[in-house]
Structures are given as C-alpha cells and as structure tokens.
Short mmCIF file of C-alpha atoms and ligand atoms in Angstrom, two decimals:
data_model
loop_
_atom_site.label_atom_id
_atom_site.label_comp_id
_atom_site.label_asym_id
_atom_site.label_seq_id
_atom_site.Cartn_x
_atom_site.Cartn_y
_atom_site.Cartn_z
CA UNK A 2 136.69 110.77 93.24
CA UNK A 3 135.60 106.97 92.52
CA UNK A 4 136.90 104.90 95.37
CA UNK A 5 137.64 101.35 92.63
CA UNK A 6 137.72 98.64 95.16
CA UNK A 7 136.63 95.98 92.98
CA UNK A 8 135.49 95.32 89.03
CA UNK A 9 132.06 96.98 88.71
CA UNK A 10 129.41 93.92 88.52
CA UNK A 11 127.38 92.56 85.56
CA UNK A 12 124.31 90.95 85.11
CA UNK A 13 125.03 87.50 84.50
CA UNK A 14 122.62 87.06 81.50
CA UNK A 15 120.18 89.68 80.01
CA UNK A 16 116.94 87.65 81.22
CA UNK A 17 118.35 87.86 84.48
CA UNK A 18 118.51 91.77 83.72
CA UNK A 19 114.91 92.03 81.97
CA UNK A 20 113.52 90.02 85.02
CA UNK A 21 115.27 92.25 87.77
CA UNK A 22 114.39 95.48 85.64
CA UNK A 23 110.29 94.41 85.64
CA UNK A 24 110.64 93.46 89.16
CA UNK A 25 111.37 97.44 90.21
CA UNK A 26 108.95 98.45 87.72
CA UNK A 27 106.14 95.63 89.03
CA UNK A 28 105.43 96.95 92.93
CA UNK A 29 102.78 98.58 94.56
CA UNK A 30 102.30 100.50 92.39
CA UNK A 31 100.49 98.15 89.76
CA UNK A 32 99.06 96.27 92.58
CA UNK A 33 98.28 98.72 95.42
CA UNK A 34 97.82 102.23 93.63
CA UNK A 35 96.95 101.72 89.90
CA UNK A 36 93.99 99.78 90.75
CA UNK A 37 92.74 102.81 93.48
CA UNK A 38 93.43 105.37 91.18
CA UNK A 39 91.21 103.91 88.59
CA UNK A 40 88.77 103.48 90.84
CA UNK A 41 89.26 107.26 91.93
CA UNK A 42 90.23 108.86 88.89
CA UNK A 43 87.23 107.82 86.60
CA UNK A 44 87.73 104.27 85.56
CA UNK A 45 88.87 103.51 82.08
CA UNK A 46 89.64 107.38 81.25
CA UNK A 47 92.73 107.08 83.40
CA UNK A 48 93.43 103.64 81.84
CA UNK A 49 93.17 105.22 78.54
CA UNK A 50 95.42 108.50 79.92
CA UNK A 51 97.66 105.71 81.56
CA UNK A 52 98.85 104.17 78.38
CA UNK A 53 98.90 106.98 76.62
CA UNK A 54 100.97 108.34 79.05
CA UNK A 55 103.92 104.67 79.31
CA UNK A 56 104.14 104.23 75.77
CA UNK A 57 104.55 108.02 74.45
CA UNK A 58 106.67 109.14 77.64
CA UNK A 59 107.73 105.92 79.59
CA UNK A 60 109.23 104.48 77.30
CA UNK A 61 111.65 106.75 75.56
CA UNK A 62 112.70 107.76 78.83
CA UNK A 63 112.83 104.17 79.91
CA UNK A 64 115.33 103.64 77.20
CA UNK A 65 117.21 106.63 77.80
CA UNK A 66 118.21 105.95 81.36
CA UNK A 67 119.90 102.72 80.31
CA UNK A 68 121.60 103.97 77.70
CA UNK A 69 123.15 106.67 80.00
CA UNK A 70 123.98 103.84 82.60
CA UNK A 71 125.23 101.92 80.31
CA UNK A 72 127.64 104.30 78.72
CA UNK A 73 128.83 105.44 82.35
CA UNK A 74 129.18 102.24 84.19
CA UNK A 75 128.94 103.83 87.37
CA UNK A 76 126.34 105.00 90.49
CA UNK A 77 124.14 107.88 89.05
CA UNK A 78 126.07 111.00 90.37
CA UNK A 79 129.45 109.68 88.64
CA UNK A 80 127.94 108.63 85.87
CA UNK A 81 126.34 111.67 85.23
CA UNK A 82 129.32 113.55 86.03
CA UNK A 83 131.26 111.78 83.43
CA UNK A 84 129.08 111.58 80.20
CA UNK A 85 128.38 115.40 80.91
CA UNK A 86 132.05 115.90 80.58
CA UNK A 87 132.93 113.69 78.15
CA UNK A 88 130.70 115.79 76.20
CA UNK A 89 132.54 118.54 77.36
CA UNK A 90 129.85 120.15 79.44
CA UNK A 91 130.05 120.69 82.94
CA UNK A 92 130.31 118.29 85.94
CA UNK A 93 127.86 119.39 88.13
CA UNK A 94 125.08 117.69 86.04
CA UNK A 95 126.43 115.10 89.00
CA UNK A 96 123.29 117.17 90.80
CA UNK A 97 120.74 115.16 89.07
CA UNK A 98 121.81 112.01 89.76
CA UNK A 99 122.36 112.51 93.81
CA UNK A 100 119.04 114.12 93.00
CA UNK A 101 117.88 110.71 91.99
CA UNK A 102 119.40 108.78 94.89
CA UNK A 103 117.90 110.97 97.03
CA UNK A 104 114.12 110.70 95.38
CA UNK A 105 114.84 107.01 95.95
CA UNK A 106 115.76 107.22 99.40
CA UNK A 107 112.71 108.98 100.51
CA UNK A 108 110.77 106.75 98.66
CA UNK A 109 111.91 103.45 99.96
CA UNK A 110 111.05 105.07 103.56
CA UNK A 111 107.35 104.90 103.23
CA UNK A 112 107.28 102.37 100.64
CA UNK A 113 108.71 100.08 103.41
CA UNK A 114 105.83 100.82 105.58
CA UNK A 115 103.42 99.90 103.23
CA UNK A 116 105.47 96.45 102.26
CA UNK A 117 105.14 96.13 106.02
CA UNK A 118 101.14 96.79 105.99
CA UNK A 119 101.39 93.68 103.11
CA UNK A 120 103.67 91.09 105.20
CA UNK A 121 101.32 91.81 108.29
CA UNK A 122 98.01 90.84 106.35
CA UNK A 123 99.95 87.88 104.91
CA UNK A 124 100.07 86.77 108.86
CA UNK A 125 96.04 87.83 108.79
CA UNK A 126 94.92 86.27 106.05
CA UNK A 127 96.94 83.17 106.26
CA UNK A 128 95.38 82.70 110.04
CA UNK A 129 91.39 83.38 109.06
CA UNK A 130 91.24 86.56 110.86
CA UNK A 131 88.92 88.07 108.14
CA UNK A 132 86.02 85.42 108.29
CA UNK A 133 83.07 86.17 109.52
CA UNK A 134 84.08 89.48 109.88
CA UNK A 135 81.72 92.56 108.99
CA UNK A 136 83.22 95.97 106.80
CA UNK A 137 83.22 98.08 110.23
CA UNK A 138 85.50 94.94 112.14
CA UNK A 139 87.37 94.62 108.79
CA UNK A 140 88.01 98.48 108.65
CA UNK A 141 88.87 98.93 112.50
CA UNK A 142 91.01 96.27 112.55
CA UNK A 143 93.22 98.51 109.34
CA UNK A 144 92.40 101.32 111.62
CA UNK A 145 94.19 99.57 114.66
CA UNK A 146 97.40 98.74 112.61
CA UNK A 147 97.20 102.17 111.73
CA UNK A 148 96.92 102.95 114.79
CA UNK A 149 99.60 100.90 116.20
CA UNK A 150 103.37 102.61 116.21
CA UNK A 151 104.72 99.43 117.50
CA UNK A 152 103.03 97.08 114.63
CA UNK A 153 103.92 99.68 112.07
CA UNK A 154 107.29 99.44 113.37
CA UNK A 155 107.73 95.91 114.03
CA UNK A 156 106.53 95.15 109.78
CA UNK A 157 108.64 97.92 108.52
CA UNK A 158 111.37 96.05 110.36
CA UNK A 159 111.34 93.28 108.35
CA UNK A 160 110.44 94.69 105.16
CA UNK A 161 113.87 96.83 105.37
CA UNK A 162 115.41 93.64 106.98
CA UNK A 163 114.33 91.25 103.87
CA UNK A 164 115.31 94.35 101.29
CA UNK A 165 119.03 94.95 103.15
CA UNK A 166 119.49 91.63 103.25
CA UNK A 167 118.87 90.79 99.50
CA UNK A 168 120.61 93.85 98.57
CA UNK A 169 123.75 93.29 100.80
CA UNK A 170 124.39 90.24 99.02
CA UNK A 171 124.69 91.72 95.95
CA UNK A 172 123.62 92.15 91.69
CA UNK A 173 123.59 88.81 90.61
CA UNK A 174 123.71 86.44 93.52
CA UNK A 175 121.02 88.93 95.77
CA UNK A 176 118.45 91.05 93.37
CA UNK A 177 118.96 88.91 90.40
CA UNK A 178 118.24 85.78 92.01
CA UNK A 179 115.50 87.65 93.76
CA UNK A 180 113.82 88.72 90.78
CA UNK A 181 114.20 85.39 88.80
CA UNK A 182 112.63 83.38 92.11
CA UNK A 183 109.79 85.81 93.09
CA UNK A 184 108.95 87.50 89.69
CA UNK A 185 107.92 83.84 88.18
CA UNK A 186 105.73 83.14 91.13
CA UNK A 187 103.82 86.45 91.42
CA UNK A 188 103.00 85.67 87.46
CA UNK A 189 101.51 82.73 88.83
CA UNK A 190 99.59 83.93 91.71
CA UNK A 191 98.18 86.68 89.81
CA UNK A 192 97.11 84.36 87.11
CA UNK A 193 95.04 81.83 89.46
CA UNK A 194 93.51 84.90 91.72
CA UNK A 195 92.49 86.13 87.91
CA UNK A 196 91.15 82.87 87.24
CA UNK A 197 89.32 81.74 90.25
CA UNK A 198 87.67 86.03 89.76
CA UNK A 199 86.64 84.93 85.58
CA UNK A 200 84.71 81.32 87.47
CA UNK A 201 83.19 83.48 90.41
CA UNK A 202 81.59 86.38 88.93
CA UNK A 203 81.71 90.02 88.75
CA UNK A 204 84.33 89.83 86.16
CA UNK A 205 82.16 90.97 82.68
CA UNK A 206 81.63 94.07 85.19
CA UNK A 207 85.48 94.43 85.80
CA UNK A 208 86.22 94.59 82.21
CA UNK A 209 83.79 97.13 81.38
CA UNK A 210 84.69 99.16 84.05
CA UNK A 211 88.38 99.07 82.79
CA UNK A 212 88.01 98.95 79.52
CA UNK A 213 84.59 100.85 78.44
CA UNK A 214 85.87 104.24 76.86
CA UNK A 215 84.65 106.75 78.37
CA UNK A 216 86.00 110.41 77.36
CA UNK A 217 83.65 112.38 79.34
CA UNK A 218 86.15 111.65 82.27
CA UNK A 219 89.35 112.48 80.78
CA UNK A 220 89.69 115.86 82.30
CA UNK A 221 93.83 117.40 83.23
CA UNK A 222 93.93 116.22 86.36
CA UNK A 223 93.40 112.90 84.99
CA UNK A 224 96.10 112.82 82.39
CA UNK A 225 98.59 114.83 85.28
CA UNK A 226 97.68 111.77 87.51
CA UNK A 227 98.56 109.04 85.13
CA UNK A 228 101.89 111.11 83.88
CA UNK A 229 102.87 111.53 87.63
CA UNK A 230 102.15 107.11 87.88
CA UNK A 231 104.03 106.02 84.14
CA UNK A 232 107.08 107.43 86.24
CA UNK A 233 106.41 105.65 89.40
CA UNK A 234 105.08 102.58 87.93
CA UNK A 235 108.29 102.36 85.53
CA UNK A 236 110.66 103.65 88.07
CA UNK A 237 111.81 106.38 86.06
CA UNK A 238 113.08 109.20 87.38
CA UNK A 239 115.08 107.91 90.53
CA UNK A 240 118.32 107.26 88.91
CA UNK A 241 117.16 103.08 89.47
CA UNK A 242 117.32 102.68 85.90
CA UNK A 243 120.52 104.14 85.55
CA UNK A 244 121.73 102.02 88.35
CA UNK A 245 120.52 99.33 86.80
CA UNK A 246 121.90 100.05 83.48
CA UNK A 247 125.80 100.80 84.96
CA UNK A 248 125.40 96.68 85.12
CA UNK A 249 124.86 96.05 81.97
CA UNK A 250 126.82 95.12 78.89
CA UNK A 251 127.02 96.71 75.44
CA UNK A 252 125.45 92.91 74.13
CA UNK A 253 121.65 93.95 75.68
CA UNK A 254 119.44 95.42 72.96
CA UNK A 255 117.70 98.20 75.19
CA UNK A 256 114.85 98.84 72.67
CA UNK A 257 113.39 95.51 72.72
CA UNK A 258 114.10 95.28 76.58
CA UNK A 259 112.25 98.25 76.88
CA UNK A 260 109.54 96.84 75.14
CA UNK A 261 109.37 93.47 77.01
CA UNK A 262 109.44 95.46 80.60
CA UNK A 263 106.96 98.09 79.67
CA UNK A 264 104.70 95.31 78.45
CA UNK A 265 104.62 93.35 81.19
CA UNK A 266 104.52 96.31 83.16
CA UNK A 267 101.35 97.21 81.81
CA UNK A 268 99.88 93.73 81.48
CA UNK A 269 100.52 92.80 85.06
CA UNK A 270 98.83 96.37 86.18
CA UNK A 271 95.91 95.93 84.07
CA UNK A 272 95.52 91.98 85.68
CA UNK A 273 95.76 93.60 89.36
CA UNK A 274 92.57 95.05 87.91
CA UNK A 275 91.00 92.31 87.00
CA UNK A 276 92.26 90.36 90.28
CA UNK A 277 90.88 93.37 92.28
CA UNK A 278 87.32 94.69 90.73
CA UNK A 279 85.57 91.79 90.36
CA UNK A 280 85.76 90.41 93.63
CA UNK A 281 85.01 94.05 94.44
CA UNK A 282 81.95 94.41 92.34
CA UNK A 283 80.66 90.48 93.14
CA UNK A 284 80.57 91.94 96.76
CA UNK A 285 78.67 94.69 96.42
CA UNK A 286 81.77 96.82 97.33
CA UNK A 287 83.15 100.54 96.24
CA UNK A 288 85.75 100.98 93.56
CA UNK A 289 86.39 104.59 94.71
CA UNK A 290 87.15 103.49 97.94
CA UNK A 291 90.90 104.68 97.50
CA UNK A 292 94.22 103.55 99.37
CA UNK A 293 92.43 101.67 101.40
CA UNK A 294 90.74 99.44 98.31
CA UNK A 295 92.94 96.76 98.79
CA UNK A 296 93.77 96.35 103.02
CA UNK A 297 89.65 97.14 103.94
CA UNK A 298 87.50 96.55 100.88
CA UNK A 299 89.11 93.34 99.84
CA UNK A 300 89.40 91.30 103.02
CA UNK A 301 85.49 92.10 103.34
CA UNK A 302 85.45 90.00 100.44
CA UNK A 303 87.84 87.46 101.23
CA UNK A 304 86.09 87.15 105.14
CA UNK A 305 82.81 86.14 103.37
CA UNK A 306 83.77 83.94 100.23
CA UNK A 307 84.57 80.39 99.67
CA UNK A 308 88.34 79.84 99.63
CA UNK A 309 88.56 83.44 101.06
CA UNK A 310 91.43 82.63 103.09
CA UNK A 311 93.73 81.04 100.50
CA UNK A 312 92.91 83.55 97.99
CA UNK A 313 93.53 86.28 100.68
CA UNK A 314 96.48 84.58 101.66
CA UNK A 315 97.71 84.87 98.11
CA UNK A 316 96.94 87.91 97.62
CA UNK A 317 99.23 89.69 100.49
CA UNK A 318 101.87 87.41 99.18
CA UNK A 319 101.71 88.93 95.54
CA UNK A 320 102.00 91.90 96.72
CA UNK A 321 104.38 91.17 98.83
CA UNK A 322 106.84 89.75 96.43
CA UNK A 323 106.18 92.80 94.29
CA UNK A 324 107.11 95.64 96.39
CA UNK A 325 110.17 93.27 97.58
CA UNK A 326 111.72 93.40 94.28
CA UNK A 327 110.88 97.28 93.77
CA UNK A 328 112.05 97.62 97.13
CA UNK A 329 115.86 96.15 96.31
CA UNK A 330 115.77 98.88 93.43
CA UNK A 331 115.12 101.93 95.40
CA UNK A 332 118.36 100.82 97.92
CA UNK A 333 120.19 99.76 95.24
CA UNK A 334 121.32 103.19 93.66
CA UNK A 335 122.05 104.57 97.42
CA UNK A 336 124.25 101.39 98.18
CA UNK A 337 126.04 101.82 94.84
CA UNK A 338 127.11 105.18 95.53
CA UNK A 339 128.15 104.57 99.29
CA UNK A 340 130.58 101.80 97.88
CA UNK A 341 131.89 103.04 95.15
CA UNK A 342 132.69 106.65 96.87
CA UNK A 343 133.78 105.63 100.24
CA UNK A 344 135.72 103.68 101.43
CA UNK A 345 132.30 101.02 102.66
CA UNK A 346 132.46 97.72 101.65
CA UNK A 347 129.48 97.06 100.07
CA UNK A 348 127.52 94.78 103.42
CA UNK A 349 128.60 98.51 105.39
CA UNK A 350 126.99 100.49 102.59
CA UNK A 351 123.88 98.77 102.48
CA UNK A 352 123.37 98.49 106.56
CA UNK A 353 123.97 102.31 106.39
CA UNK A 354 121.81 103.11 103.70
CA UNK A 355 118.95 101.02 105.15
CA UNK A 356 119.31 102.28 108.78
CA UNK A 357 119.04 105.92 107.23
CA UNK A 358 115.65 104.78 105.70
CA UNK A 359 114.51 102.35 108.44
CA UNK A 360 114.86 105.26 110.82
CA UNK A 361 112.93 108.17 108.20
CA UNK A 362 110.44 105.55 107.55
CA UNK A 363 109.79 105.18 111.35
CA UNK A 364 109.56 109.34 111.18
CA UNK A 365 106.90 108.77 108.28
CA UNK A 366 104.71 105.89 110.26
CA UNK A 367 104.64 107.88 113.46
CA UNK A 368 102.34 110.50 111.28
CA UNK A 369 99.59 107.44 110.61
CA UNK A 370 99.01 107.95 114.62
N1 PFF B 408 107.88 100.97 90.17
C1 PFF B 408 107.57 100.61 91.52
C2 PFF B 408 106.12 100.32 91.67
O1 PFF B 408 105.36 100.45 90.69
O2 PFF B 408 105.70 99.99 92.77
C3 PFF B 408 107.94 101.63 92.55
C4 PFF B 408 109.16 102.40 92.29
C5 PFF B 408 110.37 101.77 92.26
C6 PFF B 408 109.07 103.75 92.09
C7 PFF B 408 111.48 102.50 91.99
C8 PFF B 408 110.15 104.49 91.81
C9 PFF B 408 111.33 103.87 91.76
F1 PFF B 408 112.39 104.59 91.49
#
C-alpha cells in the first residue's frame, strides 16, 4: 500500500519536462554507442534501420508510457497496479513495472562506470596527457584504467555521487534544473566540436559514410541491433518514462512532446556522428574500431591536432553532461518507489538506492580486470 507522505511533485513548466525527458533520452548512448555501432554495424544501413526503427516503434511507445504515467500519478509498480484495475483486470500487472525499476537499476550500475571512464578523461584531456602520444601509448593508457580497480572505483564514485546528489534533491529543484543547465550547454559543445570538424576536414567523408544508402548491408542482425538501441537511446522500456510521466499534468500535449524529444534525440545522435567520424577519418583512423572508438581512437586524434586539447577537453565534458542527465533518470524510478512505499524520506531513498548500485557497479568493474 502507497505510503502518501507528501503531494506527489510536478514539473514546474512543460519545457522544464521536454528538457529533462531529452536529457534521459540524450546519454551515451547517442554519444558513446550509436556512433560505434555504425561504425560496426555497416554504416548508413543501421542509420537507415535506426530511424526506421524510433519513428515506427519509439515513438508510439514513447507516447504510451506517458500517457500511462500520467493517468497513474504514481512510481511504475503502483501505477501499473492501478490502471490495470481500474480497468478491472488484475493487479499483478504491478510485475512489469518493478520489472522496469529493476532493468533500470542494473543499468545505472555499469552505466556509472562508463560516466566514470568520461569524468576521468575530462581530467586527461583537460591536462594534455594525449599529446604527443602514439595509438599503442593512447590505447595502453585505456588499457591501464581498465586495468585499474581502484581508478574504476574512485570515477564510478563520483559519477553515483554527482547522480545521488542531483536526484536527492529532487524533480524540479534537482533533475529539472539539471537538465535545463547541462542540456543547453551540451547543444553548444556539440555544435562547435561539429563546426571546428566541417573547417578541418574529413567531414564530406563523414557524411557519406552516414548518409550514403547502402542496402547491401541491411541484413537482421542489423535491424535487431538498431530495434534493441531505439529502446535504449529513448529510454523506453525501464519504466523512466512512466516515472517521468507520474509528474506531469493533464495540460502537456504528449504527441507533440514526443515529437520534439524524439527529434532531438535523433538529431543530437546523428551530430555525435558528425563530431566523431571526421576527426576519425582526417586521421587516418578505424570506424569499426567499436567501444573503444571514442576513449582510444579519438584521443589519437586529439594528441596530434591543433587545439587537440580543448576540443578533447570538450568532448569528455559532452559526454559527460549527457550520461549525467540519463543517469538521474535511471535512479529516479527506484527512488520514487522507495519513497512512496516505505516509510524513506526521499534523501534515505535515494542514498539507498544509489549504494545498491554503487556497490553492483563495483561487482560489474571488477570483471574489466
Ligand atoms: N537513453 C540513454 C542513453 O541513450 O544513453 C540511456 C538510458 C536511460 C537507457 C534510461 C535506458 C533508460 F531507461
């Protein structure tokens, strides 16, 4: 039974909303794993499978999570529980949303290690660590981290530190804020690392490797890889939408929402791509080269060009700022739960939750070593 210790919050306007619902869509995941799976999965075929995939899927789905969290104005499990039996069906569908939670949970474990790989090259960027540097330094120094329980640890640390903190504070004042600060500012980063890449070259090559059609590689592993990412990249799935719906008010038109964060979404994935290749293909450098595309093959490139350091720099803090506000969205539906079905105020809920995670995520970068 709901615990109701206090009035259930609200966005406090529906920009603030749109900008906190791109800001869980826009994370590593446009930034860290579209780009590699492009360059893995056959270039533009999985672009092509990709939007195929957000606009035919995504989005309805998209839609329908907020609508659900709207109607039930609770965590997932509750609200599930409810609109199944206000329909007169049973309340057990409860199930899916703890099954939600508990995708979300296990996602924000490793996710935090890799937000911790991001703030540590922020440090190695920022300090010139990559120039002069050759690809087998550049790689074995990625290899060290790797191999490194303690650095692991010590990044993950504050990456669940930053996210607990933000979302202890709350919806509006913590991860609407957050998104309305940091979402703005990655638009602008993103922009400049896109423009200094269409001045320096390689960029005619980017676009044709994105967008040249090519059919030939659109086989069913390709369109089961970009189904499997229009969930991740859109945050589907996780019961985060639903979350974030519970906080909204009947005034938000959800279609054209929808529209706006799917959009940008997509236009802020497709720009990681054309931050990424070029600098990649002006360097001589792999586009297959796969997780790794973005913490070895890049700083090769930023140790040897001009302004390599603050465009490096940059570039760990876009990412950065992107899996922060996708991070506050995968605690979010776990804190919501805690506080409205025990008796945890909501600061208790959220150290819980994020100890839980710090210590599975700790579990999941002991296996890098
Ligand atoms: N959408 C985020 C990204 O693209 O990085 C990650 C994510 C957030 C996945 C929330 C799933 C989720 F429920």
């Amino acid at each position: 039974m709901a615990i109701n210790k206090q009035e259930h919050a609200q966005w406090s306007s529906s920009f603030g909303f749109v900008l906190a619902a791109v800001g869980s869509a826009v994370g590593l995941g446009n930034i860290w794993k579209f780009p590699y799976m492009v360059g893995e999965s056959g270039g533009s075929a999985f672009v092509i499978a990709y939007l195929f995939c957000i606009a035919l899927v995504g989005f309805p789905i998209l839609v329908a999570e907020w609508l659900i969290g709207r109607r039930g104005q609770k965590n997932p499990v509750n609200t599930f529980a409810d609109v199944a039996a206000s329909e007169g069906k049973s309340r057990s569908w409860g199930i899916i949303g703890a099954s939600g939670i508990l995708g979300g949970f296990l996602i924000l474990s490793f996710y935090s290690v890799i937000g911790g790989w991001a703030l540590n090259y922020i440090t190695k960027a920022g300090t010139g660590s990559f120039i002069g540097q050759d690809s087998d330094s550049i790689a074995a120094t990625f290899d060290a981290m790797l191999a490194s329980a303690g650095t692991l640890t010590i990044w993950h640390t504050v990456f669940m530190a930053i996210t607990a903190l933000i979302v202890g504070i709350g919806v509006t004042k913590g991860i609407e804020t957050t998104a309305k600060v940091l979402m703005p500012l990655l638009g602008v980063i993103l922009f400049v690392i896109v423009g200094y890449n269409v001045i320096n070259g390689g960029f005619g090559e980017a676009v044709a490797y994105l967008f040249t059609p090519d059919l030939s590689k659109l086989t069913g592993d390709v369109m089961l890889a970009a189904l499997g990412h229009a969930f991740f990249t859109l945050s589907i799935g996780m019961g985060i939408m639903i979350a974030y719906g519970s906080y909204l008010g009947r005034e938000v038109n959800l279609l054209k929402t929808a529209r706006t964060v799917v959009i940008l979404d997509t236009v802020i994935a497709l720009a990681a791509g054309l931050a990424i290749f070029p600098i990649i293909f002006s360097n001589g450098l792999d586009p297959a080269s796969g997780p790794g595309l973005i913490f070895v093959s890049l700083p090769i490139a930023f140790g040897s060009m001009g302004a390599g350091t603050i465009i490096g720099t940059l570039f760990f803090l876009l990412i950065t700022f992107a899996a922060i506000t996708s991070s506050i969205s995968l605690l979010e539906p776990t804190v919501e739960f805690l506080e409205e079905r025990t008796p945890m105020s909501r600061t208790v809920s959220t150290i819980v939750a994020s100890t839980v995670i710090w210590l599975l995520g700790v579990a999941a970068l002991l296996s890098f070593n």
